[in-house]
């Protein structure tokens, strides 16, 4: 091989560098950098295997926790109304207690997670949530049940969202969407499972040596998903992204080695990555408070108008979905308690059933048919979730959301006008469509707002949605028994207003005002605009 020499002059004379020397230097440099990588590359090298499969299995009880937490009282109330002497206000308090807890703690869990780590809070939070739900079932005293459900909602709010974050931070990139989307499917399956457990436990005869009623045992069983999740989280690793954000690159590397070893069965020292790249110091040193305040720009022009519209739509979709889901067992129970012909229509049956309930025993209120109907309704929600995953990229999120809220509003309008025998079908349609519109609205929001605002916007979005559910629970408690028609007509009106607002949501990302940024920063032609002034999409 010919060697071409290149002569270069220096202060000390002439030195010679050959092409062969250059190749050696380049190869050495490559050898030194091959074993250094960023976190995404490191997770990819960790592969997909037993660790990921075990985490997907743990995702099932973690995902079920949401519906078991918020929905347990909807099954308890019809069975316990006689034992506890519940008034409509008492029922609203029991239904709303966990949402009040979530509202009170919704915004600060993110800060704790970034300060203390994911694993520690997952174990403590899920464990506390499970214990509090056991206590809510163990003490059949209204005031104590409300307190325990409030505290369980307070504790549940953080771990559930942190777990979703954790899954996205330890999964390799190409499998991440599947992992997160599977949690939505698990949640829908969990709703069916909860109704099935209610059908098995609540109507059952409890042996005399057990000092609890059947509805108390059901409430205690609803604590299993968070308890199982808490125990499972003990055996998982800390999030490597959290460790890197804290500047602890060596521990983050050991976490990646552990994942690699579990997935492949190889010793950790055979992991090909030997060093993780350091993050940009400027981004690493940003405080959680500054990130939050940066995200609060969503309440400033040019974002505020669209943010208010999206918040209003989401509050309605989540609120209508939740109160219909939470009060359906009560509706079905009243219908089954009524002595009227089901063809009379839903609202007369609710009025008569409420009066007839006073003469029924506690055992007569534990009707298996109520829980079977809820299984059918929740099966419809699972079908809707699958349809959303299959059709959203074809139809488009905005068109899908628009169609869903219109059809859901029409279904709600028809419910009080037809025979009560068909309420199960129409209720399932309404719930399914409201649920799909929630997914669509979240996706639209994260697409049109800049990256720096997304975390804060989602937190605020969920806060408003929970406030809406909390408030609507008291409204439905005062309307469902005597003014049933107006309740469902209200659903229709709100749905049509939502549909009108969906039409004016932009389909493209909202661009920030570059001119305003220049004025605020006093920029000149030599200044470089910060990267967070550009909108981006997921």
Short mmCIF file of C-alpha atoms in Angstrom, two decimals, residues 96-401:
data_model
loop_
_atom_site.label_atom_id
_atom_site.label_comp_id
_atom_site.label_asym_id
_atom_site.label_seq_id
_atom_site.Cartn_x
_atom_site.Cartn_y
_atom_site.Cartn_z
CA UNK A 96 -66.23 12.84 45.37
CA UNK A 97 -63.88 12.23 48.31
CA UNK A 98 -61.09 10.60 46.29
CA UNK A 99 -61.34 13.31 43.61
CA UNK A 100 -60.98 15.97 46.30
CA UNK A 101 -57.81 14.22 47.44
CA UNK A 102 -56.46 14.13 43.89
CA UNK A 103 -57.21 17.83 43.42
CA UNK A 104 -55.36 18.76 46.60
CA UNK A 105 -52.20 16.85 45.66
CA UNK A 106 -52.22 16.96 41.87
CA UNK A 107 -49.54 19.58 41.24
CA UNK A 108 -46.83 18.79 43.78
CA UNK A 109 -46.18 15.09 43.08
CA UNK A 110 -44.12 15.98 40.02
CA UNK A 111 -41.75 18.04 42.15
CA UNK A 112 -41.40 15.22 44.71
CA UNK A 113 -40.74 12.73 41.93
CA UNK A 114 -37.96 14.87 40.46
CA UNK A 115 -36.46 15.43 43.92
CA UNK A 116 -36.75 12.00 45.57
CA UNK A 117 -36.84 9.61 42.64
CA UNK A 118 -39.45 7.39 41.03
CA UNK A 119 -39.03 4.07 42.84
CA UNK A 120 -39.25 5.37 46.39
CA UNK A 121 -42.47 7.29 45.75
CA UNK A 122 -44.00 4.41 43.80
CA UNK A 123 -43.53 2.01 46.71
CA UNK A 124 -44.65 4.46 49.41
CA UNK A 125 -47.53 5.93 47.41
CA UNK A 126 -49.11 2.70 46.20
CA UNK A 127 -48.63 1.04 49.60
CA UNK A 128 -50.29 3.94 51.44
CA UNK A 129 -53.12 4.02 48.89
CA UNK A 130 -53.79 0.32 49.38
CA UNK A 131 -53.77 0.54 53.19
CA UNK A 132 -56.15 3.52 53.15
CA UNK A 133 -58.60 1.65 50.90
CA UNK A 134 -58.53 -1.29 53.29
CA UNK A 135 -59.33 1.10 56.15
CA UNK A 136 -62.16 2.66 54.13
CA UNK A 137 -63.75 -0.78 53.98
CA UNK A 138 -62.94 -1.86 57.53
CA UNK A 139 -64.81 1.00 59.23
CA UNK A 140 -68.49 1.25 58.16
CA UNK A 141 -68.77 4.80 59.48
CA UNK A 142 -69.63 7.46 56.89
CA UNK A 143 -67.30 10.18 58.17
CA UNK A 144 -64.33 7.81 58.42
CA UNK A 145 -64.99 6.37 54.96
CA UNK A 146 -64.98 9.88 53.49
CA UNK A 147 -61.72 10.73 55.25
CA UNK A 148 -59.99 7.51 54.16
CA UNK A 149 -61.17 7.91 50.56
CA UNK A 150 -59.93 11.50 50.53
CA UNK A 151 -56.51 10.40 51.81
CA UNK A 152 -56.35 7.50 49.36
CA UNK A 153 -57.09 9.90 46.50
CA UNK A 154 -54.36 12.19 47.82
CA UNK A 155 -51.84 9.33 47.78
CA UNK A 156 -53.01 7.72 44.53
CA UNK A 157 -52.67 10.82 42.35
CA UNK A 158 -48.87 10.83 42.36
CA UNK A 159 -47.84 7.18 42.03
CA UNK A 160 -50.18 6.52 39.12
CA UNK A 161 -48.75 9.32 36.95
CA UNK A 162 -45.21 8.59 38.16
CA UNK A 163 -45.58 4.95 37.12
CA UNK A 164 -46.50 6.00 33.56
CA UNK A 165 -43.42 8.22 33.51
CA UNK A 166 -41.28 5.39 34.89
CA UNK A 167 -42.41 2.98 32.16
CA UNK A 168 -41.51 5.49 29.44
CA UNK A 169 -38.09 6.11 31.03
CA UNK A 170 -36.91 2.49 31.25
CA UNK A 171 -38.31 1.12 27.98
CA UNK A 172 -36.23 1.28 24.83
CA UNK A 173 -37.54 3.87 22.39
CA UNK A 174 -38.98 1.61 19.69
CA UNK A 175 -41.13 -0.27 22.24
CA UNK A 176 -42.10 2.73 24.37
CA UNK A 177 -45.39 3.60 22.66
CA UNK A 178 -46.60 0.01 22.92
CA UNK A 179 -45.79 -0.03 26.64
CA UNK A 180 -47.66 3.21 27.38
CA UNK A 181 -50.64 2.35 25.16
CA UNK A 182 -50.94 -1.06 26.78
CA UNK A 183 -51.68 0.68 30.07
CA UNK A 184 -54.83 2.18 28.53
CA UNK A 185 -55.95 -1.29 27.46
CA UNK A 186 -55.17 -2.67 30.93
CA UNK A 187 -57.24 0.11 32.49
CA UNK A 188 -60.26 -0.79 30.33
CA UNK A 189 -59.86 -4.47 31.26
CA UNK A 190 -59.61 -3.41 34.90
CA UNK A 191 -63.04 -1.79 34.70
CA UNK A 192 -64.55 -5.08 33.56
CA UNK A 193 -62.66 -6.94 36.29
CA UNK A 194 -63.93 -4.58 38.99
CA UNK A 195 -67.54 -5.09 37.92
CA UNK A 196 -66.93 -8.85 37.90
CA UNK A 197 -65.52 -8.75 41.43
CA UNK A 198 -68.53 -6.74 42.57
CA UNK A 199 -70.86 -9.36 41.06
CA UNK A 200 -68.98 -12.14 42.87
CA UNK A 201 -68.52 -10.50 46.28
CA UNK A 202 -71.33 -8.05 47.04
CA UNK A 203 -74.36 -10.37 46.54
CA UNK A 204 -72.58 -13.25 48.36
CA UNK A 205 -73.55 -14.41 51.84
CA UNK A 206 -70.75 -13.61 54.29
CA UNK A 207 -70.10 -16.27 56.97
CA UNK A 208 -71.07 -15.19 60.48
CA UNK A 209 -67.50 -15.48 61.77
CA UNK A 210 -66.36 -12.68 59.41
CA UNK A 211 -67.08 -9.32 61.07
CA UNK A 212 -67.63 -7.46 57.78
CA UNK A 213 -70.47 -7.04 55.34
CA UNK A 214 -70.00 -8.07 51.72
CA UNK A 215 -69.69 -4.49 50.46
CA UNK A 216 -66.94 -3.87 53.02
CA UNK A 217 -65.04 -6.91 51.74
CA UNK A 218 -65.42 -5.62 48.17
CA UNK A 219 -63.94 -2.26 49.18
CA UNK A 220 -61.00 -4.05 50.80
CA UNK A 221 -60.44 -6.20 47.69
CA UNK A 222 -60.25 -2.98 45.66
CA UNK A 223 -57.02 -2.30 47.58
CA UNK A 224 -55.27 -5.27 45.95
CA UNK A 225 -54.05 -3.53 42.75
CA UNK A 226 -52.12 -0.77 44.57
CA UNK A 227 -50.74 -3.22 47.14
CA UNK A 228 -49.55 -5.63 44.44
CA UNK A 229 -48.00 -2.75 42.53
CA UNK A 230 -46.20 -1.46 45.62
CA UNK A 231 -44.69 -4.87 46.35
CA UNK A 232 -43.68 -5.31 42.72
CA UNK A 233 -41.98 -1.90 42.54
CA UNK A 234 -39.67 -2.91 45.37
CA UNK A 235 -37.89 -5.33 43.04
CA UNK A 236 -37.45 -2.91 40.13
CA UNK A 237 -34.61 -0.48 39.52
CA UNK A 238 -34.62 3.29 39.86
CA UNK A 239 -35.26 5.30 36.71
CA UNK A 240 -31.93 5.86 34.91
CA UNK A 241 -33.23 9.16 33.56
CA UNK A 242 -33.82 10.44 37.10
CA UNK A 243 -30.29 9.42 38.09
CA UNK A 244 -28.81 11.21 35.07
CA UNK A 245 -30.86 14.34 35.80
CA UNK A 246 -29.36 14.25 39.28
CA UNK A 247 -25.86 13.92 37.80
CA UNK A 248 -25.39 10.37 39.08
CA UNK A 249 -24.19 8.82 35.82
CA UNK A 250 -22.43 5.87 37.44
CA UNK A 251 -25.61 4.61 39.12
CA UNK A 252 -27.55 5.20 35.91
CA UNK A 253 -25.01 3.04 34.07
CA UNK A 254 -25.36 0.29 36.69
CA UNK A 255 -29.15 0.39 36.21
CA UNK A 256 -28.72 -0.09 32.45
CA UNK A 257 -26.29 -2.94 33.14
CA UNK A 258 -28.85 -4.58 35.43
CA UNK A 259 -31.59 -4.32 32.80
CA UNK A 260 -29.19 -5.73 30.19
CA UNK A 261 -28.23 -8.63 32.45
CA UNK A 262 -31.86 -9.53 33.25
CA UNK A 263 -32.88 -9.34 29.59
CA UNK A 264 -29.97 -11.26 28.11
CA UNK A 265 -28.77 -13.46 30.96
CA UNK A 266 -25.24 -12.17 30.40
CA UNK A 267 -23.02 -10.80 33.21
CA UNK A 268 -23.36 -7.03 33.74
CA UNK A 269 -19.67 -6.50 32.89
CA UNK A 270 -20.33 -7.61 29.29
CA UNK A 271 -22.62 -4.63 28.74
CA UNK A 272 -21.13 -2.82 25.69
CA UNK A 273 -21.69 0.72 27.02
CA UNK A 274 -19.00 1.75 29.50
CA UNK A 275 -19.89 5.39 30.03
CA UNK A 276 -22.97 7.59 29.73
CA UNK A 277 -22.69 11.00 28.14
CA UNK A 278 -23.20 13.97 30.38
CA UNK A 279 -26.19 16.19 29.87
CA UNK A 280 -25.88 19.83 29.01
CA UNK A 281 -25.04 21.62 32.23
CA UNK A 282 -27.50 24.43 31.56
CA UNK A 283 -30.46 22.04 31.22
CA UNK A 284 -29.30 19.96 34.19
CA UNK A 285 -29.16 22.92 36.51
CA UNK A 286 -32.65 24.19 35.72
CA UNK A 287 -34.80 23.95 38.84
CA UNK A 288 -38.15 22.20 38.91
CA UNK A 289 -39.74 25.51 39.86
CA UNK A 290 -38.30 27.29 36.82
CA UNK A 291 -39.55 24.47 34.57
CA UNK A 292 -43.02 24.79 36.07
CA UNK A 293 -43.08 28.57 35.71
CA UNK A 294 -41.85 28.24 32.14
CA UNK A 295 -44.77 25.93 31.46
CA UNK A 296 -47.20 28.43 32.99
CA UNK A 297 -46.70 30.56 29.88
CA UNK A 298 -49.66 28.58 28.59
CA UNK A 299 -51.81 31.18 30.36
CA UNK A 300 -50.27 33.99 28.30
CA UNK A 301 -50.85 35.04 24.68
CA UNK A 302 -50.82 33.50 22.13
CA UNK A 303 -51.69 30.30 24.01
CA UNK A 304 -54.31 31.35 26.57
CA UNK A 305 -57.33 31.38 24.23
CA UNK A 306 -56.76 27.89 22.87
CA UNK A 307 -55.80 26.58 26.33
CA UNK A 308 -59.11 27.73 27.84
CA UNK A 309 -61.04 26.03 25.01
CA UNK A 310 -59.16 22.75 25.43
CA UNK A 311 -59.52 22.86 29.23
CA UNK A 312 -63.28 23.45 28.89
CA UNK A 313 -63.67 20.55 26.46
CA UNK A 314 -61.58 18.22 28.61
CA UNK A 315 -63.41 19.16 31.81
CA UNK A 316 -66.69 18.30 30.10
CA UNK A 317 -65.50 15.05 28.54
CA UNK A 318 -63.90 13.74 31.75
CA UNK A 319 -66.68 15.06 33.98
CA UNK A 320 -69.55 13.60 31.93
CA UNK A 321 -67.68 10.32 31.47
CA UNK A 322 -66.89 9.98 35.18
CA UNK A 323 -70.26 10.88 36.67
CA UNK A 324 -72.11 8.64 34.20
CA UNK A 325 -69.71 5.78 34.98
CA UNK A 326 -69.85 6.36 38.74
CA UNK A 327 -73.63 6.69 38.99
CA UNK A 328 -74.67 3.92 36.60
CA UNK A 329 -74.62 1.22 39.35
CA UNK A 330 -76.97 3.42 41.39
CA UNK A 331 -79.21 3.95 38.34
CA UNK A 332 -79.35 0.22 37.58
CA UNK A 333 -80.01 -0.53 41.25
CA UNK A 334 -82.95 1.89 41.39
CA UNK A 335 -84.40 0.44 38.20
CA UNK A 336 -84.19 -3.09 39.62
CA UNK A 337 -85.81 -1.89 42.88
CA UNK A 338 -88.77 -0.34 41.09
CA UNK A 339 -92.10 -2.13 40.77
CA UNK A 340 -92.97 -0.40 37.49
CA UNK A 341 -92.75 -1.91 34.03
CA UNK A 342 -89.30 -1.13 32.49
CA UNK A 343 -91.11 0.12 29.37
CA UNK A 344 -92.31 3.10 31.41
CA UNK A 345 -88.96 4.81 30.78
CA UNK A 346 -85.91 5.44 32.93
CA UNK A 347 -86.89 8.53 34.89
CA UNK A 348 -90.22 7.26 36.34
CA UNK A 349 -88.40 4.07 37.35
CA UNK A 350 -85.71 6.07 39.18
CA UNK A 351 -88.32 8.03 41.12
CA UNK A 352 -90.37 4.98 42.06
CA UNK A 353 -87.27 2.88 42.78
CA UNK A 354 -85.96 5.51 45.19
CA UNK A 355 -89.24 5.36 47.12
CA UNK A 356 -89.44 1.57 47.02
CA UNK A 357 -85.87 1.20 48.28
CA UNK A 358 -86.94 2.37 51.76
CA UNK A 359 -88.98 -0.84 52.12
CA UNK A 360 -86.27 -3.20 50.89
CA UNK A 361 -83.75 -5.07 53.01
CA UNK A 362 -80.02 -4.60 52.55
CA UNK A 363 -79.76 -8.04 50.93
CA UNK A 364 -82.45 -7.18 48.38
CA UNK A 365 -80.34 -4.26 47.17
CA UNK A 366 -77.42 -6.54 46.23
CA UNK A 367 -78.65 -7.42 42.77
CA UNK A 368 -76.29 -9.40 40.52
CA UNK A 369 -77.98 -7.95 37.44
CA UNK A 370 -76.63 -4.49 38.34
CA UNK A 371 -73.02 -5.65 38.20
CA UNK A 372 -73.52 -7.76 35.08
CA UNK A 373 -74.85 -4.73 33.25
CA UNK A 374 -71.79 -2.77 34.36
CA UNK A 375 -69.58 -5.50 32.91
CA UNK A 376 -71.34 -5.07 29.58
CA UNK A 377 -70.97 -1.29 29.71
CA UNK A 378 -67.26 -1.54 30.53
CA UNK A 379 -66.75 -4.13 27.77
CA UNK A 380 -68.05 -1.47 25.38
CA UNK A 381 -65.41 0.94 26.70
CA UNK A 382 -62.69 -1.63 26.00
CA UNK A 383 -63.99 -2.03 22.45
CA UNK A 384 -63.95 1.76 22.07
CA UNK A 385 -60.35 1.97 23.22
CA UNK A 386 -59.32 -0.62 20.62
CA UNK A 387 -61.21 1.30 17.91
CA UNK A 388 -59.41 4.49 18.93
CA UNK A 389 -56.00 2.84 18.55
CA UNK A 390 -56.92 1.43 15.13
CA UNK A 391 -58.72 4.42 13.62
CA UNK A 392 -57.18 7.57 15.09
CA UNK A 393 -54.38 7.79 12.50
CA UNK A 394 -56.85 7.19 9.66
CA UNK A 395 -59.70 9.48 10.70
CA UNK A 396 -57.70 12.12 12.54
CA UNK A 397 -57.98 13.20 16.17
CA UNK A 398 -60.06 16.34 15.62
CA UNK A 399 -62.67 14.69 13.39
CA UNK A 400 -62.85 11.67 15.69
CA UNK A 401 -63.34 13.84 18.78
#
